[in-house]
mmCIF file of C-alpha atoms in Angstrom:
data_model
loop_
_atom_site.group_PDB
_atom_site.id
_atom_site.type_symbol
_atom_site.label_atom_id
_atom_site.label_comp_id
_atom_site.label_asym_id
_atom_site.label_seq_id
_atom_site.Cartn_x
_atom_site.Cartn_y
_atom_site.Cartn_z
ATOM 1 C CA UNK A 1 0.000 0.000 0.000
ATOM 2 C CA UNK A 2 1.198 3.493 -0.773
ATOM 3 C CA UNK A 3 2.130 5.666 2.171
ATOM 4 C CA UNK A 4 0.911 9.149 2.976
ATOM 5 C CA UNK A 5 1.997 11.930 0.650
ATOM 6 C CA UNK A 6 5.064 13.999 1.342
ATOM 7 C CA UNK A 7 4.345 17.543 0.239
ATOM 8 C CA UNK A 8 7.637 19.206 0.980
ATOM 9 C CA UNK A 9 9.115 21.174 -1.859
ATOM 10 C CA UNK A 10 11.795 23.770 -2.215
ATOM 11 C CA UNK A 11 13.530 25.402 -5.127
ATOM 12 C CA UNK A 12 16.341 26.566 -2.845
ATOM 13 C CA UNK A 13 17.758 23.134 -2.053
ATOM 14 C CA UNK A 14 19.202 20.225 -3.944
ATOM 15 C CA UNK A 15 16.504 17.943 -2.571
ATOM 16 C CA UNK A 16 14.976 15.651 -5.181
ATOM 17 C CA UNK A 17 11.191 15.724 -4.910
ATOM 18 C CA UNK A 18 9.998 12.268 -5.880
ATOM 19 C CA UNK A 19 6.548 11.305 -7.055
ATOM 20 C CA UNK A 20 4.882 7.978 -7.737
ATOM 21 C CA UNK A 21 4.107 7.173 -11.358
ATOM 22 C CA UNK A 22 0.743 5.433 -11.820
ATOM 23 C CA UNK A 23 -1.172 4.073 -14.801
ATOM 24 C CA UNK A 24 -4.718 4.713 -13.603
ATOM 25 C CA UNK A 25 -6.970 6.246 -10.954
ATOM 26 C CA UNK A 26 -7.897 2.784 -9.659
ATOM 27 C CA UNK A 27 -4.475 2.464 -8.030
ATOM 28 C CA UNK A 28 -5.137 5.575 -5.940
ATOM 29 C CA UNK A 29 -8.663 4.541 -5.001
ATOM 30 C CA UNK A 30 -7.501 1.137 -3.786
ATOM 31 C CA UNK A 31 -5.230 2.780 -1.196
ATOM 32 C CA UNK A 32 -8.355 4.174 0.520
ATOM 33 C CA UNK A 33 -6.289 7.210 1.527
ATOM 34 C CA UNK A 34 -8.504 9.940 0.154
ATOM 35 C CA UNK A 35 -12.071 10.796 1.109
ATOM 36 C CA UNK A 36 -12.290 13.929 -1.035
ATOM 37 C CA UNK A 37 -11.168 14.507 -4.609
ATOM 38 C CA UNK A 38 -10.757 18.017 -6.020
ATOM 39 C CA UNK A 39 -10.878 17.733 -9.800
ATOM 40 C CA UNK A 40 -9.828 20.198 -12.457
ATOM 41 C CA UNK A 41 -11.937 19.938 -15.606
ATOM 42 C CA UNK A 42 -10.182 21.321 -18.719
ATOM 43 C CA UNK A 43 -7.260 19.022 -19.573
ATOM 44 C CA UNK A 44 -8.422 16.376 -17.091
ATOM 45 C CA UNK A 45 -12.087 15.501 -17.710
ATOM 46 C CA UNK A 46 -12.509 17.125 -21.124
ATOM 47 C CA UNK A 47 -10.819 19.357 -23.683
ATOM 48 C CA UNK A 48 -13.521 22.008 -23.816
ATOM 49 C CA UNK A 49 -15.329 20.252 -26.666
ATOM 50 C CA UNK A 50 -15.392 16.529 -25.839
ATOM 51 C CA UNK A 51 -14.870 14.356 -22.741
ATOM 52 C CA UNK A 52 -11.609 12.449 -22.721
ATOM 53 C CA UNK A 53 -11.777 8.684 -23.321
ATOM 54 C CA UNK A 54 -12.811 6.887 -20.148
ATOM 55 C CA UNK A 55 -13.345 10.053 -18.089
ATOM 56 C CA UNK A 56 -17.089 9.561 -17.586
ATOM 57 C CA UNK A 57 -16.818 5.926 -16.498
ATOM 58 C CA UNK A 58 -13.832 6.771 -14.273
ATOM 59 C CA UNK A 59 -15.905 9.395 -12.460
ATOM 60 C CA UNK A 60 -18.717 6.895 -11.986
ATOM 61 C CA UNK A 61 -16.344 4.309 -10.529
ATOM 62 C CA UNK A 62 -14.800 6.955 -8.292
ATOM 63 C CA UNK A 63 -18.251 7.932 -7.021
ATOM 64 C CA UNK A 64 -19.089 4.273 -6.372
ATOM 65 C CA UNK A 65 -16.020 4.066 -4.125
ATOM 66 C CA UNK A 66 -17.599 6.675 -1.853
ATOM 67 C CA UNK A 67 -15.343 9.556 -2.851
ATOM 68 C CA UNK A 68 -16.616 13.099 -2.335
ATOM 69 C CA UNK A 69 -15.859 14.927 -5.570
ATOM 70 C CA UNK A 70 -15.642 18.683 -6.087
ATOM 71 C CA UNK A 71 -14.815 20.504 -9.314
ATOM 72 C CA UNK A 72 -12.307 23.293 -8.703
ATOM 73 C CA UNK A 73 -11.792 25.328 -11.821
ATOM 74 C CA UNK A 74 -10.060 28.505 -12.890
ATOM 75 C CA UNK A 75 -13.025 29.687 -14.910
ATOM 76 C CA UNK A 76 -14.309 33.242 -15.184
ATOM 77 C CA UNK A 77 -17.846 31.860 -15.007
ATOM 78 C CA UNK A 78 -19.830 31.132 -11.883
ATOM 79 C CA UNK A 79 -20.143 27.631 -10.418
ATOM 80 C CA UNK A 80 -23.585 26.921 -11.884
ATOM 81 C CA UNK A 81 -22.196 27.340 -15.404
ATOM 82 C CA UNK A 82 -19.526 24.740 -14.682
ATOM 83 C CA UNK A 83 -22.166 22.147 -13.860
ATOM 84 C CA UNK A 84 -24.099 23.050 -17.020
ATOM 85 C CA UNK A 85 -20.892 22.605 -18.996
ATOM 86 C CA UNK A 86 -20.254 19.153 -17.557
ATOM 87 C CA UNK A 87 -23.847 18.071 -18.103
ATOM 88 C CA UNK A 88 -23.670 19.214 -21.734
ATOM 89 C CA UNK A 89 -20.688 16.918 -22.245
ATOM 90 C CA UNK A 90 -22.434 13.872 -20.781
ATOM 91 C CA UNK A 91 -21.143 13.986 -17.189
ATOM 92 C CA UNK A 92 -23.624 13.400 -14.373
ATOM 93 C CA UNK A 93 -23.661 16.530 -12.129
ATOM 94 C CA UNK A 94 -25.179 14.529 -9.255
ATOM 95 C CA UNK A 95 -21.851 12.723 -8.809
ATOM 96 C CA UNK A 96 -20.284 15.921 -7.446
ATOM 97 C CA UNK A 97 -20.724 17.569 -4.077
ATOM 98 C CA UNK A 98 -20.429 20.846 -5.953
ATOM 99 C CA UNK A 99 -18.145 23.144 -7.909
ATOM 100 C CA UNK A 100 -15.950 26.079 -6.954
ATOM 101 C CA UNK A 101 -14.670 28.386 -9.682
ATOM 102 C CA UNK A 102 -12.375 31.379 -9.603
ATOM 103 C CA UNK A 103 -15.227 33.311 -11.210
ATOM 104 C CA UNK A 104 -17.559 32.380 -8.354
ATOM 105 C CA UNK A 105 -14.975 33.444 -5.769
ATOM 106 C CA UNK A 106 -14.510 36.731 -7.624
ATOM 107 C CA UNK A 107 -18.250 37.369 -7.714
ATOM 108 C CA UNK A 108 -18.708 36.650 -4.009
ATOM 109 C CA UNK A 109 -15.785 38.850 -2.953
ATOM 110 C CA UNK A 110 -16.899 41.749 -5.144
ATOM 111 C CA UNK A 111 -20.459 41.479 -3.900
ATOM 112 C CA UNK A 112 -19.813 41.036 -0.176
ATOM 113 C CA UNK A 113 -16.705 43.266 0.236
ATOM 114 C CA UNK A 114 -15.897 41.474 3.483
ATOM 115 C CA UNK A 115 -12.145 42.116 3.573
ATOM 116 C CA UNK A 116 -10.265 45.406 3.578
ATOM 117 C CA UNK A 117 -8.748 44.955 0.113
ATOM 118 C CA UNK A 118 -12.096 44.541 -1.651
ATOM 119 C CA UNK A 119 -13.807 47.112 0.555
ATOM 120 C CA UNK A 120 -11.384 49.780 -0.692
ATOM 121 C CA UNK A 121 -11.583 48.700 -4.332
ATOM 122 C CA UNK A 122 -14.218 51.125 -5.584
ATOM 123 C CA UNK A 123 -17.009 50.479 -8.081
ATOM 124 C CA UNK A 124 -15.767 51.914 -11.415
ATOM 125 C CA UNK A 125 -13.865 49.358 -13.485
ATOM 126 C CA UNK A 126 -12.239 48.694 -16.823
ATOM 127 C CA UNK A 127 -13.754 45.329 -17.784
ATOM 128 C CA UNK A 128 -11.793 42.895 -19.964
ATOM 129 C CA UNK A 129 -14.099 40.099 -21.055
ATOM 130 C CA UNK A 130 -14.952 37.585 -23.787
ATOM 131 C CA UNK A 131 -16.345 38.153 -27.258
ATOM 132 C CA UNK A 132 -16.798 34.872 -29.162
ATOM 133 C CA UNK A 133 -17.089 33.074 -25.837
ATOM 134 C CA UNK A 134 -19.789 35.422 -24.516
ATOM 135 C CA UNK A 135 -19.280 38.481 -22.313
ATOM 136 C CA UNK A 136 -19.457 37.868 -18.564
ATOM 137 C CA UNK A 137 -22.401 39.492 -16.799
ATOM 138 C CA UNK A 138 -21.684 41.805 -13.855
ATOM 139 C CA UNK A 139 -25.327 41.897 -12.789
ATOM 140 C CA UNK A 140 -25.835 42.128 -9.049
ATOM 141 C CA UNK A 141 -22.375 43.501 -8.264
ATOM 142 C CA UNK A 142 -23.183 47.214 -8.246
ATOM 143 C CA UNK A 143 -20.255 47.968 -10.560
ATOM 144 C CA UNK A 144 -20.043 50.689 -13.193
ATOM 145 C CA UNK A 145 -18.093 49.752 -16.308
ATOM 146 C CA UNK A 146 -16.129 52.713 -17.660
ATOM 147 C CA UNK A 147 -14.401 53.115 -21.006
ATOM 148 C CA UNK A 148 -11.743 55.620 -20.006
ATOM 149 C CA UNK A 149 -8.814 54.797 -17.754
ATOM 150 C CA UNK A 150 -9.101 58.220 -16.115
ATOM 151 C CA UNK A 151 -12.454 57.182 -14.618
ATOM 152 C CA UNK A 152 -11.421 53.678 -13.513
ATOM 153 C CA UNK A 153 -10.735 52.592 -9.937
ATOM 154 C CA UNK A 154 -9.668 49.056 -10.845
ATOM 155 C CA UNK A 155 -9.362 46.557 -13.699
ATOM 156 C CA UNK A 156 -11.547 43.435 -13.770
ATOM 157 C CA UNK A 157 -10.208 40.693 -16.061
ATOM 158 C CA UNK A 158 -12.718 38.007 -17.020
ATOM 159 C CA UNK A 159 -11.507 37.374 -20.580
ATOM 160 C CA UNK A 160 -8.954 38.175 -23.260
ATOM 161 C CA UNK A 161 -11.108 38.923 -26.298
ATOM 162 C CA UNK A 162 -12.985 42.169 -25.688
ATOM 163 C CA UNK A 163 -13.371 45.382 -23.696
ATOM 164 C CA UNK A 164 -16.632 45.882 -21.837
ATOM 165 C CA UNK A 165 -18.648 49.021 -22.558
ATOM 166 C CA UNK A 166 -20.774 51.123 -20.227
ATOM 167 C CA UNK A 167 -23.827 50.014 -22.231
ATOM 168 C CA UNK A 168 -23.257 46.410 -21.183
ATOM 169 C CA UNK A 169 -22.021 45.382 -24.617
ATOM 170 C CA UNK A 170 -18.399 44.561 -25.471
ATOM 171 C CA UNK A 171 -16.115 45.577 -28.320
ATOM 172 C CA UNK A 172 -13.734 42.908 -29.715
ATOM 173 C CA UNK A 173 -10.048 43.634 -29.128
ATOM 174 C CA UNK A 174 -6.781 41.917 -29.850
ATOM 175 C CA UNK A 175 -4.642 40.833 -26.941
ATOM 176 C CA UNK A 176 -1.985 43.431 -27.748
ATOM 177 C CA UNK A 177 -4.608 46.211 -27.690
ATOM 178 C CA UNK A 178 -5.801 45.126 -24.261
ATOM 179 C CA UNK A 179 -2.180 45.156 -23.100
ATOM 180 C CA UNK A 180 -1.836 48.776 -24.269
ATOM 181 C CA UNK A 181 -4.797 49.686 -22.072
ATOM 182 C CA UNK A 182 -3.097 47.903 -19.189
ATOM 183 C CA UNK A 183 -0.048 50.123 -19.662
ATOM 184 C CA UNK A 184 -2.259 53.152 -19.037
ATOM 185 C CA UNK A 185 -3.868 51.489 -16.022
ATOM 186 C CA UNK A 186 -0.492 50.614 -14.528
ATOM 187 C CA UNK A 187 0.649 54.206 -14.974
ATOM 188 C CA UNK A 188 -2.406 55.286 -12.962
ATOM 189 C CA UNK A 189 -1.521 52.645 -10.348
ATOM 190 C CA UNK A 190 -4.964 51.070 -10.086
ATOM 191 C CA UNK A 191 -5.272 47.410 -8.990
ATOM 192 C CA UNK A 192 -6.484 44.460 -11.056
ATOM 193 C CA UNK A 193 -8.769 41.585 -10.082
ATOM 194 C CA UNK A 194 -8.252 38.545 -12.327
ATOM 195 C CA UNK A 195 -11.202 36.162 -12.325
ATOM 196 C CA UNK A 196 -9.313 33.384 -14.122
ATOM 197 C CA UNK A 197 -5.620 33.005 -13.191
ATOM 198 C CA UNK A 198 -4.900 30.443 -15.925
ATOM 199 C CA UNK A 199 -2.367 31.500 -18.557
ATOM 200 C CA UNK A 200 -3.706 29.083 -21.169
ATOM 201 C CA UNK A 201 -6.346 26.383 -21.364
ATOM 202 C CA UNK A 202 -6.875 23.284 -23.457
ATOM 203 C CA UNK A 203 -9.385 23.790 -26.251
ATOM 204 C CA UNK A 204 -9.704 20.762 -28.510
ATOM 205 C CA UNK A 205 -6.118 20.246 -29.765
ATOM 206 C CA UNK A 206 -4.885 23.786 -29.108
ATOM 207 C CA UNK A 207 -3.974 25.970 -26.149
ATOM 208 C CA UNK A 208 -5.844 29.265 -25.783
ATOM 209 C CA UNK A 209 -4.783 32.402 -23.943
ATOM 210 C CA UNK A 210 -6.579 33.052 -20.647
ATOM 211 C CA UNK A 211 -6.843 36.130 -18.358
ATOM 212 C CA UNK A 212 -3.868 35.054 -16.260
ATOM 213 C CA UNK A 213 -1.699 36.119 -19.188
ATOM 214 C CA UNK A 214 -3.064 39.666 -18.870
ATOM 215 C CA UNK A 215 -2.497 39.584 -15.109
ATOM 216 C CA UNK A 216 1.115 38.465 -15.540
ATOM 217 C CA UNK A 217 1.656 41.319 -18.000
ATOM 218 C CA UNK A 218 0.125 43.763 -15.527
ATOM 219 C CA UNK A 219 2.457 42.641 -12.759
ATOM 220 C CA UNK A 220 5.441 43.105 -15.073
ATOM 221 C CA UNK A 221 4.197 46.656 -15.667
ATOM 222 C CA UNK A 222 4.283 47.215 -11.911
ATOM 223 C CA UNK A 223 0.554 46.800 -11.347
ATOM 224 C CA UNK A 224 -1.015 45.160 -8.305
ATOM 225 C CA UNK A 225 -2.972 41.970 -9.049
ATOM 226 C CA UNK A 226 -5.464 40.081 -6.917
ATOM 227 C CA UNK A 227 -5.316 36.493 -8.174
ATOM 228 C CA UNK A 228 -8.616 34.675 -7.578
ATOM 229 C CA UNK A 229 -8.392 30.884 -7.761
ATOM 230 C CA UNK A 230 -5.566 28.418 -8.268
ATOM 231 C CA UNK A 231 -2.718 28.443 -7.230
ATOM 232 C CA UNK A 232 -3.973 30.526 -4.285
ATOM 233 C CA UNK A 233 -4.915 28.168 -1.481
ATOM 234 C CA UNK A 234 -8.247 29.964 -0.959
ATOM 235 C CA UNK A 235 -9.989 27.769 -3.540
ATOM 236 C CA UNK A 236 -8.690 24.577 -1.900
ATOM 237 C CA UNK A 237 -9.741 25.776 1.551
ATOM 238 C CA UNK A 238 -13.213 26.477 0.166
ATOM 239 C CA UNK A 239 -13.355 22.958 -1.281
ATOM 240 C CA UNK A 240 -12.276 21.413 2.027
ATOM 241 C CA UNK A 241 -15.014 23.351 3.798
ATOM 242 C CA UNK A 242 -17.557 22.132 1.237
ATOM 243 C CA UNK A 243 -16.768 18.459 1.925
ATOM 244 C CA UNK A 244 -15.916 18.963 5.620
ATOM 245 C CA UNK A 245 -12.640 17.051 5.360
ATOM 246 C CA UNK A 246 -9.104 17.697 6.587
ATOM 247 C CA UNK A 247 -6.241 18.349 4.180
ATOM 248 C CA UNK A 248 -4.738 14.919 4.894
ATOM 249 C CA UNK A 249 -7.853 13.235 3.486
ATOM 250 C CA UNK A 250 -7.940 15.220 0.232
ATOM 251 C CA UNK A 251 -6.247 14.972 -3.148
ATOM 252 C CA UNK A 252 -6.254 17.433 -6.048
ATOM 253 C CA UNK A 253 -6.098 16.227 -9.661
ATOM 254 C CA UNK A 254 -5.029 18.616 -12.404
ATOM 255 C CA UNK A 255 -2.951 19.146 -15.536
ATOM 256 C CA UNK A 256 -1.291 22.484 -14.686
ATOM 257 C CA UNK A 257 1.840 22.415 -12.568
ATOM 258 C CA UNK A 258 1.742 26.163 -11.934
ATOM 259 C CA UNK A 259 -1.936 26.238 -10.943
ATOM 260 C CA UNK A 260 -3.245 22.811 -9.876
ATOM 261 C CA UNK A 261 -0.124 21.290 -8.374
ATOM 262 C CA UNK A 262 1.460 24.434 -6.954
ATOM 263 C CA UNK A 263 -1.898 25.312 -5.407
ATOM 264 C CA UNK A 264 -2.180 21.876 -3.831
ATOM 265 C CA UNK A 265 1.335 22.283 -2.445
ATOM 266 C CA UNK A 266 0.309 25.623 -0.902
ATOM 267 C CA UNK A 267 -2.781 24.043 0.661
ATOM 268 C CA UNK A 268 -0.710 21.110 1.948
ATOM 269 C CA UNK A 269 -2.760 18.438 0.207
ATOM 270 C CA UNK A 270 -1.691 15.566 -2.023
ATOM 271 C CA UNK A 271 -1.911 15.961 -5.782
ATOM 272 C CA UNK A 272 -2.004 13.961 -9.001
ATOM 273 C CA UNK A 273 -0.536 15.544 -12.130
ATOM 274 C CA UNK A 274 -2.176 14.581 -15.442
ATOM 275 C CA UNK A 275 0.681 14.812 -17.932
ATOM 276 C CA UNK A 276 -1.439 14.757 -21.093
ATOM 277 C CA UNK A 277 -2.919 18.242 -20.569
ATOM 278 C CA UNK A 278 -1.369 21.669 -21.109
ATOM 279 C CA UNK A 279 2.179 20.398 -20.501
ATOM 280 C CA UNK A 280 1.977 17.628 -23.119
ATOM 281 C CA UNK A 281 4.160 19.479 -25.624
ATOM 282 C CA UNK A 282 6.759 20.384 -22.986
ATOM 283 C CA UNK A 283 6.938 16.713 -22.031
ATOM 284 C CA UNK A 284 7.269 15.611 -25.655
ATOM 285 C CA UNK A 285 3.927 13.794 -25.681
ATOM 286 C CA UNK A 286 2.049 13.450 -28.944
ATOM 287 C CA UNK A 287 -0.572 10.808 -28.168
ATOM 288 C CA UNK A 288 -3.357 10.584 -25.621
ATOM 289 C CA UNK A 289 -2.396 8.182 -22.836
ATOM 290 C CA UNK A 290 1.312 8.293 -23.679
ATOM 291 C CA UNK A 291 3.458 7.881 -20.566
ATOM 292 C CA UNK A 292 5.772 10.789 -19.789
ATOM 293 C CA UNK A 293 9.465 10.211 -19.254
ATOM 294 C CA UNK A 294 10.099 10.437 -15.515
ATOM 295 C CA UNK A 295 13.243 12.524 -15.814
ATOM 296 C CA UNK A 296 11.392 15.005 -18.025
ATOM 297 C CA UNK A 297 8.540 15.188 -15.531
ATOM 298 C CA UNK A 298 10.992 15.784 -12.678
ATOM 299 C CA UNK A 299 12.710 18.548 -14.634
ATOM 300 C CA UNK A 300 9.386 20.213 -15.419
ATOM 301 C CA UNK A 301 8.320 20.044 -11.773
ATOM 302 C CA UNK A 302 11.540 21.748 -10.762
ATOM 303 C CA UNK A 303 11.071 24.394 -13.471
ATOM 304 C CA UNK A 304 7.656 25.345 -12.073
ATOM 305 C CA UNK A 305 8.615 24.692 -8.443
ATOM 306 C CA UNK A 306 5.512 22.523 -8.188
ATOM 307 C CA UNK A 307 5.751 18.968 -6.931
ATOM 308 C CA UNK A 308 2.983 16.386 -7.445
ATOM 309 C CA UNK A 309 2.542 13.349 -5.233
ATOM 310 C CA UNK A 310 1.610 11.211 -8.242
ATOM 311 C CA UNK A 311 1.677 11.486 -12.022
ATOM 312 C CA UNK A 312 -0.687 9.795 -14.483
ATOM 313 C CA UNK A 313 -0.953 9.969 -18.281
ATOM 314 C CA UNK A 314 -4.705 10.630 -18.176
ATOM 315 C CA UNK A 315 -7.796 10.531 -15.985
ATOM 316 C CA UNK A 316 -8.646 6.917 -16.722
ATOM 317 C CA UNK A 317 -9.498 4.096 -14.325
ATOM 318 C CA UNK A 318 -6.876 1.746 -15.715
ATOM 319 C CA UNK A 319 -4.100 2.280 -18.241
ATOM 320 C CA UNK A 320 -5.032 3.796 -21.602
ATOM 321 C CA UNK A 321 -4.911 0.382 -23.254
ATOM 322 C CA UNK A 322 -8.383 -0.085 -21.711
ATOM 323 C CA UNK A 323 -9.537 3.519 -22.128
ATOM 324 C CA UNK A 324 -11.286 2.794 -25.420
ATOM 325 C CA UNK A 325 -13.354 0.163 -23.643
ATOM 326 C CA UNK A 326 -14.236 2.820 -21.068
ATOM 327 C CA UNK A 327 -15.094 5.209 -23.888
ATOM 328 C CA UNK A 328 -17.609 2.675 -25.202
ATOM 329 C CA UNK A 329 -19.102 2.477 -21.696
ATOM 330 C CA UNK A 330 -19.290 6.279 -21.614
ATOM 331 C CA UNK A 331 -21.122 6.372 -24.943
ATOM 332 C CA UNK A 332 -23.629 3.758 -23.777
ATOM 333 C CA UNK A 333 -24.191 5.610 -20.508
ATOM 334 C CA UNK A 334 -24.951 8.830 -22.374
ATOM 335 C CA UNK A 335 -27.354 7.061 -24.719
ATOM 336 C CA UNK A 336 -29.076 5.350 -21.769
ATOM 337 C CA UNK A 337 -29.629 8.775 -20.202
ATOM 338 C CA UNK A 338 -31.216 10.003 -23.432
ATOM 339 C CA UNK A 339 -28.729 12.873 -23.486
ATOM 340 C CA UNK A 340 -29.634 15.682 -25.850
ATOM 341 C CA UNK A 341 -27.374 18.444 -24.550
ATOM 342 C CA UNK A 342 -25.089 20.711 -26.494
ATOM 343 C CA UNK A 343 -21.553 19.274 -26.811
ATOM 344 C CA UNK A 344 -20.190 22.630 -27.936
ATOM 345 C CA UNK A 345 -21.130 24.526 -24.771
ATOM 346 C CA UNK A 346 -17.904 26.131 -23.598
ATOM 347 C CA UNK A 347 -17.739 27.314 -20.019
ATOM 348 C CA UNK A 348 -16.172 30.547 -21.220
ATOM 349 C CA UNK A 349 -18.748 31.007 -24.003
ATOM 350 C CA UNK A 350 -22.003 31.952 -22.346
ATOM 351 C CA UNK A 351 -22.721 34.097 -19.321
ATOM 352 C CA UNK A 352 -25.981 32.369 -18.398
ATOM 353 C CA UNK A 353 -24.693 28.811 -18.717
ATOM 354 C CA UNK A 354 -27.028 27.934 -21.588
ATOM 355 C CA UNK A 355 -24.578 28.184 -24.480
ATOM 356 C CA UNK A 356 -25.225 28.426 -28.175
ATOM 357 C CA UNK A 357 -26.650 25.599 -30.224
ATOM 358 C CA UNK A 358 -23.759 23.848 -31.911
ATOM 359 C CA UNK A 359 -23.636 22.191 -35.284
ATOM 360 C CA UNK A 360 -22.575 18.778 -34.003
ATOM 361 C CA UNK A 361 -25.488 16.287 -33.871
ATOM 362 C CA UNK A 362 -23.763 13.922 -31.465
ATOM 363 C CA UNK A 363 -22.848 14.576 -27.798
ATOM 364 C CA UNK A 364 -19.693 12.469 -27.937
ATOM 365 C CA UNK A 365 -17.655 11.280 -30.876
ATOM 366 C CA UNK A 366 -17.396 7.547 -31.347
ATOM 367 C CA UNK A 367 -14.505 5.768 -29.574
ATOM 368 C CA UNK A 368 -12.632 4.994 -32.787
ATOM 369 C CA UNK A 369 -12.831 8.652 -33.752
ATOM 370 C CA UNK A 370 -11.251 9.427 -30.389
ATOM 371 C CA UNK A 371 -8.543 6.964 -31.267
ATOM 372 C CA UNK A 372 -7.720 8.849 -34.466
ATOM 373 C CA UNK A 373 -7.959 12.249 -32.766
ATOM 374 C CA UNK A 374 -5.569 11.397 -29.975
ATOM 375 C CA UNK A 375 -3.254 9.106 -31.894
ATOM 376 C CA UNK A 376 -2.520 11.386 -34.803
ATOM 377 C CA UNK A 377 1.062 12.162 -35.827
ATOM 378 C CA UNK A 378 0.982 15.789 -34.664
ATOM 379 C CA UNK A 379 1.454 16.731 -30.980
ATOM 380 C CA UNK A 380 -0.816 19.085 -29.080
ATOM 381 C CA UNK A 381 -0.374 22.572 -30.475
ATOM 382 C CA UNK A 382 1.557 25.145 -28.456
ATOM 383 C CA UNK A 383 0.068 28.344 -27.023
ATOM 384 C CA UNK A 384 -1.372 30.833 -29.463
ATOM 385 C CA UNK A 385 0.180 34.285 -29.307
ATOM 386 C CA UNK A 386 -3.067 36.216 -29.554
ATOM 387 C CA UNK A 387 -6.536 35.690 -28.177
ATOM 388 C CA UNK A 388 -9.036 33.511 -29.944
ATOM 389 C CA UNK A 389 -11.205 36.518 -30.715
ATOM 390 C CA UNK A 390 -8.468 38.097 -32.838
ATOM 391 C CA UNK A 391 -7.738 35.081 -34.966
#
């Protein structure tokens, strides 16, 4: 049986931070170490468009084991939209205790103003939001969106595709144009609240720029940034409170070393790093389920100063050699439920969680199509240099 996790990490020593390499989630479940599982979604459960092979059946098996599961996501959207997103992809929302998103945390802090930092923030903001993905609603927050930096008291970053207008609409903007506005904001020395700390996210076979990229730019310009969500331990503490479990009984599963794993380290909980997500290219992985070289994984962990307790190729119950069988089970489960949802609903696409009607007639592609998608000759594409809205 595996022992308890060691979560010590330091970039200032020569200590080698070791992790256990596993082939499937079943190995972790059989240890009976963890009562609560905090799951990232993009890059772990799905790619923004389709569930990964075996992910649905793995969740069902995990639930059967008695695990309390919570989605923790760096999404600009509120928690209810996350559950709509998962349902649209064929996941059963009833399997989860709930969801906590960086967007939900941002909303609650802006609305309640319970700490000194938010109390002093003011109400006039420059709002950076989404265009193609759907502008984020600020309803209920008592904020006034302004279009001139001179009038702004802070910057609110929900997206990377557009600038919010005082009318409630949004005008599309390239990433570089938003960065020029940030230069003016930094010169005025107003703070920023970033509702999604991710730098990039998995979208189908590409990586897309997220608001964390704007926040990192703002810090380089000398601006003050309030990071809401991972890797800040606040989101993990909220998840622990939701399931009423101690840190020693929890494990976080994610594909981002900087956000998921570093955040778990900060919260002093165990973590499982899914290598086939946003770091796939850095690890030289070109196929879904491909096992990462351990020395490469160690080097990458050291680079990000983030140390997982375990690493796995994908969120599958067993090794990927059986993932296609699980994918067939997933397809049957969806058909048994009579699923008619929209597979193209993107959590960052619609402010009310309803999404736009997509052109795809099927909620999940057939398993053999998955095989061709994730076993093609080309690796996962690297980060795009501009936002999706400008392409």
